[in-house]
Coordinates of C-alpha atoms and ligand atoms in Angstrom, one line a residue:
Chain W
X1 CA -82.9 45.3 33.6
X2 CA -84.7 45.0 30.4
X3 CA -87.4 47.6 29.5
X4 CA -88.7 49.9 32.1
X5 CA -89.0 52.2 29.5
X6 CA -92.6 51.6 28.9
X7 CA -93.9 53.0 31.9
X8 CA -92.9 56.1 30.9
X9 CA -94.4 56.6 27.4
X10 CA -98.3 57.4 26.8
X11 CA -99.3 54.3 24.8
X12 CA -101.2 56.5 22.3
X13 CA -98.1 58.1 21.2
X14 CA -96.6 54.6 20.2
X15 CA -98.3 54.3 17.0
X16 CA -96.5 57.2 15.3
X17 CA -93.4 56.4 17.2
X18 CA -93.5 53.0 15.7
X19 CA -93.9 54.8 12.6
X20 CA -90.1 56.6 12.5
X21 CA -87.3 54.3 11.6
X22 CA -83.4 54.7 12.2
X23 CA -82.3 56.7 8.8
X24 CA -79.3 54.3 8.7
X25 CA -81.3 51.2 9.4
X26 CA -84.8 51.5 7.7
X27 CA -86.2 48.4 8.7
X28 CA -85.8 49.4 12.9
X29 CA -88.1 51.7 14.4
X30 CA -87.3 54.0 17.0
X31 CA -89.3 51.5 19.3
X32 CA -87.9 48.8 18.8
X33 CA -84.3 50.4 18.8
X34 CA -85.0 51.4 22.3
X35 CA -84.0 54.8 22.4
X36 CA -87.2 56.3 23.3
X37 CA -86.9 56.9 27.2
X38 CA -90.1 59.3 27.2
X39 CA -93.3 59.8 25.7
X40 CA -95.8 62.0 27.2
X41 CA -98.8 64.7 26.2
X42 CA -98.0 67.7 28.5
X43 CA -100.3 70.6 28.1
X44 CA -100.7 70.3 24.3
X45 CA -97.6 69.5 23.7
X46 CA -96.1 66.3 23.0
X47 CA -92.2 65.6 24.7
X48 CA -90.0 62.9 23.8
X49 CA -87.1 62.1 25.2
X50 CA -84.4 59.7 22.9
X51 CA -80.8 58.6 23.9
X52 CA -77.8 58.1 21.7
X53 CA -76.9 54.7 20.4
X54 CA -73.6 55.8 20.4
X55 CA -72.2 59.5 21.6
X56 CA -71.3 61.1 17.8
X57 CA -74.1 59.1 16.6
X58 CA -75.1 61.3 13.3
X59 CA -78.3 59.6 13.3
X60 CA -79.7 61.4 16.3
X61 CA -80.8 64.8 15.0
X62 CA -82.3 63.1 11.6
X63 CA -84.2 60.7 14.3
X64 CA -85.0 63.8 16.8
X65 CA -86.1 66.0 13.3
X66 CA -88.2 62.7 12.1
X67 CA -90.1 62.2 15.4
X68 CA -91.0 66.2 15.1
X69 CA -92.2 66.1 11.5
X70 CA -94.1 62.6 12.3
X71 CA -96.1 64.2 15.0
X72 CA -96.6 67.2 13.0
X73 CA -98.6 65.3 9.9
X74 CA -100.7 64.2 12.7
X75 CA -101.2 67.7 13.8
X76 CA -99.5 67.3 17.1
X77 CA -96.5 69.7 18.5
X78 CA -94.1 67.9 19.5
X79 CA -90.4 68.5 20.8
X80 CA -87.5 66.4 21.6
X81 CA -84.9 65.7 24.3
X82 CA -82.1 63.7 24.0
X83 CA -81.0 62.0 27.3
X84 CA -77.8 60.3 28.2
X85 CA -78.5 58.6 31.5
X86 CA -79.2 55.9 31.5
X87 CA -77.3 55.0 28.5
X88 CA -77.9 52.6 25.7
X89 CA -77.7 49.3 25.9
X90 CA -78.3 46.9 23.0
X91 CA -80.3 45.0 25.4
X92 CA -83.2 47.6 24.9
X93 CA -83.4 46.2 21.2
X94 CA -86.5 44.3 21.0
X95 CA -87.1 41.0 20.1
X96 CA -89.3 42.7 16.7
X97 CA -85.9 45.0 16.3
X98 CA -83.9 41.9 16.6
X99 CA -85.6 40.1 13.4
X100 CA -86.1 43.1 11.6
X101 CA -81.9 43.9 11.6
X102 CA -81.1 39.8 10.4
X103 CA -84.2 40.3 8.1
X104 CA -82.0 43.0 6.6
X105 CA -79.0 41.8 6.5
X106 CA -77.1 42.6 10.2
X107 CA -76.6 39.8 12.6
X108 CA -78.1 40.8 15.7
X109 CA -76.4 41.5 19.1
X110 CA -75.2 38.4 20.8
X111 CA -75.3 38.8 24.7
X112 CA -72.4 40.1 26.1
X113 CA -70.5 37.0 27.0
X114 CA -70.5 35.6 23.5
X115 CA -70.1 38.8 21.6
X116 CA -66.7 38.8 23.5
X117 CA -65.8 35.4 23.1
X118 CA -67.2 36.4 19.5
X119 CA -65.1 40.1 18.7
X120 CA -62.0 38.1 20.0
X121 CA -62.3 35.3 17.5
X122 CA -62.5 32.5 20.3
X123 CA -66.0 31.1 19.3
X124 CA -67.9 31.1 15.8
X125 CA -71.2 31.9 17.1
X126 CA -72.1 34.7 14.7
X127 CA -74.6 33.7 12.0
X128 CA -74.0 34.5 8.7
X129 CA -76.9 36.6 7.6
X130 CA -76.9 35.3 3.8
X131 CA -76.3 31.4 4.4
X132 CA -77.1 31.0 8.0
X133 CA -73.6 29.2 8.8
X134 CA -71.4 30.2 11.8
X135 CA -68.4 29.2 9.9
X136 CA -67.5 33.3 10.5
X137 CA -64.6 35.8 11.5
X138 CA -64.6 39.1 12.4
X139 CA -62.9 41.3 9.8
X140 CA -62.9 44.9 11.5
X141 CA -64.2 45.8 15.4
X142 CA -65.8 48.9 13.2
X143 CA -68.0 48.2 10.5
X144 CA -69.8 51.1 8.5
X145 CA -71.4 52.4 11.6
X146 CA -70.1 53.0 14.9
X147 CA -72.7 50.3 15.7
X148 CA -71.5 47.3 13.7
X149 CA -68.6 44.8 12.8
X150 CA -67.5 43.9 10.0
X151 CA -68.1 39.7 9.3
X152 CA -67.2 37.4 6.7
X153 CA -68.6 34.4 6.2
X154 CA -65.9 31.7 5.7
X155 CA -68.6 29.3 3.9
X156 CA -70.2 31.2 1.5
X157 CA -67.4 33.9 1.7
X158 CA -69.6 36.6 1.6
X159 CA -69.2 39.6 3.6
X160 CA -71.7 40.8 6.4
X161 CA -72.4 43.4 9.5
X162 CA -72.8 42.9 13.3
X163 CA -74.2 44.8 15.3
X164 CA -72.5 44.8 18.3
X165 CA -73.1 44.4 21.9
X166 CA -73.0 47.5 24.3
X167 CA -73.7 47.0 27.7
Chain I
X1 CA -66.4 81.3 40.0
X2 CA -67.2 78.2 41.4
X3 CA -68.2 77.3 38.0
X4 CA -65.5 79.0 36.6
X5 CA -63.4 75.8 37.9
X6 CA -65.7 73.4 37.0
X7 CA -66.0 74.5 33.5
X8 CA -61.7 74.7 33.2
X9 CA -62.0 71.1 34.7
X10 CA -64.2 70.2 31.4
X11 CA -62.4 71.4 29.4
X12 CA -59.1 69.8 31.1
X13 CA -61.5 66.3 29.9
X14 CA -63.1 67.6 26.3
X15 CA -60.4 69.3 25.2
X16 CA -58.2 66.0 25.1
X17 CA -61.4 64.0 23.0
X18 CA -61.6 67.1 21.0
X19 CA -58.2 67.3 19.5
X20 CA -57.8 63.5 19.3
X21 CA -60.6 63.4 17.4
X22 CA -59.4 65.7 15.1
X23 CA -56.1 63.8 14.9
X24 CA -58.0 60.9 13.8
X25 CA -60.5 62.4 11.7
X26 CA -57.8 64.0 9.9
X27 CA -56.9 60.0 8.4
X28 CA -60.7 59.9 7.2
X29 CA -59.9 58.4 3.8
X30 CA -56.2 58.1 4.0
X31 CA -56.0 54.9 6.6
X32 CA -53.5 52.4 5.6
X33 CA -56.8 49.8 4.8
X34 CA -59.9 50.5 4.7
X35 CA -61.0 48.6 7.8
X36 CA -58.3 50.8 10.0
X37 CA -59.9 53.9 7.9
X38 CA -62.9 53.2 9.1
X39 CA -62.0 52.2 12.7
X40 CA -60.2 55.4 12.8
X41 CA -63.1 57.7 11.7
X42 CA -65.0 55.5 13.8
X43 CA -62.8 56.3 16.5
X44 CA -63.2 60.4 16.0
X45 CA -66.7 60.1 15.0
X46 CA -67.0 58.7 19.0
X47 CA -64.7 61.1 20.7
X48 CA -66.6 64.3 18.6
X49 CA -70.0 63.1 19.9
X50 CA -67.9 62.7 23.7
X51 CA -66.6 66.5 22.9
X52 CA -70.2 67.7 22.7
X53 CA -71.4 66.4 25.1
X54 CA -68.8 67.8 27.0
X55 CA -69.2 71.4 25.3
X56 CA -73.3 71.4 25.6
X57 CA -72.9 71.1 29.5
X58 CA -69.8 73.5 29.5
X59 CA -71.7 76.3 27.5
X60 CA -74.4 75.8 29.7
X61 CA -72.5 76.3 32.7
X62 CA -70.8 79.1 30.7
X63 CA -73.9 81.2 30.0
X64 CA -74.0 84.4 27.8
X65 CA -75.3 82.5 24.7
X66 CA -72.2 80.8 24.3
X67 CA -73.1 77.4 22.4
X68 CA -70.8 74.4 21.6
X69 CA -69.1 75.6 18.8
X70 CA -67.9 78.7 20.5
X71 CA -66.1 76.1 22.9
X72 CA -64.8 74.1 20.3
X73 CA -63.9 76.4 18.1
X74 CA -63.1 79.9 19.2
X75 CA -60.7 79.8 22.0
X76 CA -57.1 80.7 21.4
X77 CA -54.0 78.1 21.6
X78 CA -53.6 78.8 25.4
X79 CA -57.0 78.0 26.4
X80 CA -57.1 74.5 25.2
X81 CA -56.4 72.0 28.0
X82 CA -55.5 69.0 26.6
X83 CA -52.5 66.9 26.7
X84 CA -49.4 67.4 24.8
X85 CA -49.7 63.3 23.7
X86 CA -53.0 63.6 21.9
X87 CA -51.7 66.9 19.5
X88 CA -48.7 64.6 18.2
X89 CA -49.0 64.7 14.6
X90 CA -49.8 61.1 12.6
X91 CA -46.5 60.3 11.4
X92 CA -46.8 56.9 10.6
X93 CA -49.7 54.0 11.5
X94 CA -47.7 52.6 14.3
X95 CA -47.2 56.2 15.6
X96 CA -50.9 56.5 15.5
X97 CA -51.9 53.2 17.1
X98 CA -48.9 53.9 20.0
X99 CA -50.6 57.8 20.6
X100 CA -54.0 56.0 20.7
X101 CA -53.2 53.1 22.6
X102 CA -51.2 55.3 25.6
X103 CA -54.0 57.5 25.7
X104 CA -57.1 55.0 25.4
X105 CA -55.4 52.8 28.7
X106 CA -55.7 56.5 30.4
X107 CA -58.9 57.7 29.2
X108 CA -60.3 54.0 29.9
X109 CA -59.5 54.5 34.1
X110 CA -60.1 58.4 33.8
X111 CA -64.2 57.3 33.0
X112 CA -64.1 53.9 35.4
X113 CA -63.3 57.1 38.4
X114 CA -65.4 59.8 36.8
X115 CA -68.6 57.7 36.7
X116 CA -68.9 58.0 39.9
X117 CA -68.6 61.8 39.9
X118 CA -70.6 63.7 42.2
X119 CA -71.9 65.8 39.5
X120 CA -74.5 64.5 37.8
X121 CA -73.9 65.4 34.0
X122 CA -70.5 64.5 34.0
X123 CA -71.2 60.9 35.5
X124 CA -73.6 60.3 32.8
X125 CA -71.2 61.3 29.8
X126 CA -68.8 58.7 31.5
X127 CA -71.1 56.3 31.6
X128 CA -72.1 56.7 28.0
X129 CA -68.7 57.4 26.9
X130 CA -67.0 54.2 28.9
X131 CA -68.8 51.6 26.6
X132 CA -67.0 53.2 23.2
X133 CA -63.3 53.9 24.8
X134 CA -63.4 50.3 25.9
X135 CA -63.4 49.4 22.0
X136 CA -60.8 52.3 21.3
X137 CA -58.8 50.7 23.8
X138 CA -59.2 46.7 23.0
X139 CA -58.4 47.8 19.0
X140 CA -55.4 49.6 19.9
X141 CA -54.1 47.2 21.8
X142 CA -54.7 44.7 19.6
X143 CA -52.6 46.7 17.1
X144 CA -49.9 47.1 19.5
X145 CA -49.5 43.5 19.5
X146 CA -49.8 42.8 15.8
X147 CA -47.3 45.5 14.7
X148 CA -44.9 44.6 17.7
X149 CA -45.0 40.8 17.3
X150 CA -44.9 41.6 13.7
X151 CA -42.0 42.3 11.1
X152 CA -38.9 43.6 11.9
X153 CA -40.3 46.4 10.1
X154 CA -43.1 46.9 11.9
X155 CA -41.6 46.6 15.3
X156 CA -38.8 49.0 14.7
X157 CA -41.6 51.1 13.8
X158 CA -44.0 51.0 16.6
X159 CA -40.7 50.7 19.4
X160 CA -39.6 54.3 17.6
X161 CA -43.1 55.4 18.5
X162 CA -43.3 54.3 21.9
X163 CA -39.9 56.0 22.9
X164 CA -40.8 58.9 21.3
X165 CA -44.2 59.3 22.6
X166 CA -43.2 58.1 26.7
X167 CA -42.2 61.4 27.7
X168 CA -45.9 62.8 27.3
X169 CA -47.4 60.1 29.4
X170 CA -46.4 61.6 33.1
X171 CA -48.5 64.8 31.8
X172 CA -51.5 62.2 32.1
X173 CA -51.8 62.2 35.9
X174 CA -50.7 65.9 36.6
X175 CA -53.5 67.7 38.7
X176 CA -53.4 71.3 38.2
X177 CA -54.5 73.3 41.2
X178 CA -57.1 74.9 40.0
X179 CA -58.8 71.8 39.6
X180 CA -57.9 70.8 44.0
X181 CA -61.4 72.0 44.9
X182 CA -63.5 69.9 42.1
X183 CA -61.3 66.8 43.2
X184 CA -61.9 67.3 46.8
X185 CA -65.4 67.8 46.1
X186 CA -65.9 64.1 44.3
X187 CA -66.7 66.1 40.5
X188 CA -63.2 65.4 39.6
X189 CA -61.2 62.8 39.5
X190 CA -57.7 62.9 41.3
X191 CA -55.5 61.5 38.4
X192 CA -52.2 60.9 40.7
X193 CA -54.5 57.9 41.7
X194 CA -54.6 56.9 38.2
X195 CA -50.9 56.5 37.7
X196 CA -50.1 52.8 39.4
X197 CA -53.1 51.1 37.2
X198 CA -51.7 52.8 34.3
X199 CA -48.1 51.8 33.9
X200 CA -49.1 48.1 34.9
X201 CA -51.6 47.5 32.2
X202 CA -49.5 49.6 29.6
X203 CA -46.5 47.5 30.2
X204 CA -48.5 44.4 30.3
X205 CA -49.4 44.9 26.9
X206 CA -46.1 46.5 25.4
X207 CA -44.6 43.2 27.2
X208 CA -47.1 40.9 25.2
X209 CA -46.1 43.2 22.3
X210 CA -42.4 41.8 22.8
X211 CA -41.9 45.8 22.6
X212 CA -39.0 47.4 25.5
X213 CA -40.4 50.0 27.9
X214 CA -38.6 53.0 27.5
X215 CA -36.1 54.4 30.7
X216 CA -37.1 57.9 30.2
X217 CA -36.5 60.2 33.3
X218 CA -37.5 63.4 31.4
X219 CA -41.4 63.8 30.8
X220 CA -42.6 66.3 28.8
X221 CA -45.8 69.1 30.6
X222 CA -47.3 72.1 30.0
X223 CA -50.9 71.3 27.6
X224 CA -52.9 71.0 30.8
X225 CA -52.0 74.5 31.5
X226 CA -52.5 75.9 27.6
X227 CA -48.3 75.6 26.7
X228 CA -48.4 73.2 24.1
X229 CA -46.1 72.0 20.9
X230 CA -45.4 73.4 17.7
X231 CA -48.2 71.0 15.8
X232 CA -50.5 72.5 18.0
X233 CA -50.5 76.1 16.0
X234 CA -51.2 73.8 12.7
X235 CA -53.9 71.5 14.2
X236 CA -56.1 74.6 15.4
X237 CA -55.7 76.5 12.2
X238 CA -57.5 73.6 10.1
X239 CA -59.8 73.0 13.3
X240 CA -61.0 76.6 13.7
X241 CA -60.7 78.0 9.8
X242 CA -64.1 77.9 8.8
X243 CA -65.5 79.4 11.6
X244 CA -62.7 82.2 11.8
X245 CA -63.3 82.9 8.2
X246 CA -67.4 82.6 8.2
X247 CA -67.9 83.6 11.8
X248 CA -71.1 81.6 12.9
X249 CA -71.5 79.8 9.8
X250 CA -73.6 76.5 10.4
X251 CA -74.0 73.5 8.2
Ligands
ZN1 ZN1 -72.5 32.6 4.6

């Protein structure tokens, strides 16, 4: 289930790929968000295809305009498609991506069993991203971002995002 | 005209995200907390992105250089096909939560059917679109249960709502007939089929809300086929203004 998505992007294009982040979350590249689908040289041409995190996602044209102007410092034409099938799944988040969101401050997805048993307050299982403790509730399903939930930490008290699950 | 049908049968399933979305986007910054604020816009922000997707494929099918926004934004009262519950203005939070809830159980077995339609495009947007309504739906829900097992206040509030806002659910599940021929070909989905699954889980959770289901006989029709309320006048002229004033003005 996990990614297939490889197969399907020219590894020579990775390297500026890995170079464009989410404009909402700096730290994660479009790699390791997963929402590259497609990467290929056709003609002279480069084509990308990315899909949507979530459908009215604002982030996407920024990303789709990013990926053009990255290419183009590299001297490389390049347009982008964005692709809904098959749709997102946090699973596509790579380990890298995974670290990179707690290094900055959102918890990363649980798997989809525990982020339930986690949204509906039956287990504290989500870490709190300033003092490690899974003494936590969940706040709000919807956090800043369609994305995320808001935590709290009930040790250290301090607020905190999730970024949750979508299968 | 085959297409004519199929694109009437998009809009009979974006028009409903579309004007929902601008219900709830109309509470950006005026949400009774800020974590409902933000679920709300959250909320919008999803069914918007559902709408275009929508719109893109519609336009597409539409041809003559029509885009998105013309779909959105240009059509006249009587084209719009959604339902007469999702126009209801946002009297109060529990009215809000009640409109959202009744139509998120719906729009949660609408896209269970419709992934499987037989046209592509529209199986993918349910696919996508499932995974965000299934957090519209568990939220309002939630709600529904916190304001009905509440206060006394709040439970006179959100019971108000629900008997107020049961006579638009029958529209839900009214195929028109222009839309036989996409059923029968496996794009649509037949809603009549819809209808059992519906009441059942709605009344499980109004039950587990300690809230009464309404007796209503008399349910209210006629958005599906571009006849809708008074609010709907006053919701299009804030949708539409900028564009009717600066014709193909862009951001
Ligand atoms: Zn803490």
């Amino acid at each position: 289930m996990t990614i297939k998505l490889k197969q399907h992007i020219d590894p020579s294009l990775t390297p500026v790929l890995e170079e464009v982040y989410d404009p909402e979350i700096p730290v994660l590249s479009l790699m390791d968000m997963g929402v590259v689908r497609y990467a290929q040289i056709i003609g002279d041409k480069v084509h990308i295809k990315i899909t949507p995190t979530y459908s009215g996602c604002p982030a996407m044209d920024v990303m789709a305009e990013d990926i053009v102007k990255a290419f183009a410092e590299k001297n490389m034409d390049a347009e982008v498609e964005l692709v809904l099938s098959p749709a997102w799944t946090t699973d596509w988040i790579t380990e890298r991506g995974k670290k990179a969101l707690e290094k900055y401050g959102i918890a990363a997805p649980l798997e989809e069993k525990l982020d339930k048993a986690a949204l509906l307050g039956n287990e504290k299982i989500v870490r709190c991203t300033h003092c490690g403790s899974t003494n936590t509730k969940m706040i709000s399903q919807f956090g800043s971002t369609a994305c995320k939930a808001l935590f709290q930490c009930d040790d250290c008290q301090e607020p905190f995002d999730y970024f949750k699950c979508l299968k | 005209m085959k297409n004519d049908n199929l694109i009437q049968y998009i809009f009979s399933i974006a028009d409903n995200a579309l004007i929902l979305g601008q219900r709830l986007s109309e509470l950006c910054g005026h949400g009774p907390s800020l974590e409902t604020d933000i679920a709300m816009t959250n909320m919008a922000l999803d069914l918007l992105g559902q709408t275009r997707s929508y719109f893109q494929y519609a336009a597409k099918l539409t041809g003559e250089d029509k885009t998105e926004d013309d779909l959105a934004y240009l059509r006249t009262e009587r084209q719009y096909r959604n339902v007469l519950l999702v126009e209801q203005p946002n009297v109060h939070f529990g009215y809000i939560i009640t409109r959202q809830f009744l139509f998120d159980a719906f729009h949660l077995l609408l896209l269970q059917k419709l992934q499987n339609s037989t046209d592509e495009t529209l199986s993918a947007i349910a696919k996508k679109s499932i995974k965000e309504v299934s957090y519209h739906f568990r939220f309002s829900s939630d709600w529904m249960k916190r304001l009905g097992d509440g206060t006394e206040e709040s439970h006179a509030k959100v019971q108000e709502a629900v008997n107020n806002l049961w006579t638009y659910t029958d529209e839900l599940f009214h195929n028109l007939d222009s839309d036989n021929e996409i059923i029968t070909q496996g794009v649509g989905v037949d809603l009549s089929e819809l209808k059992d699954s519906y009441y059942e889980k709605v009344k499980e959770v109004l039950t587990d809300a300690t809230l009464v289901i309404p007796e209503t006989k008399y349910f209210q029709k006629g958005g599906k086929k571009g006849i809708h309320t008074e609010h709907m006048g006053y919701l299009l002229a804030d949708l539409q203004y900028m564009q009717r004033t600066y014709p193909n003005m862009k951001w």
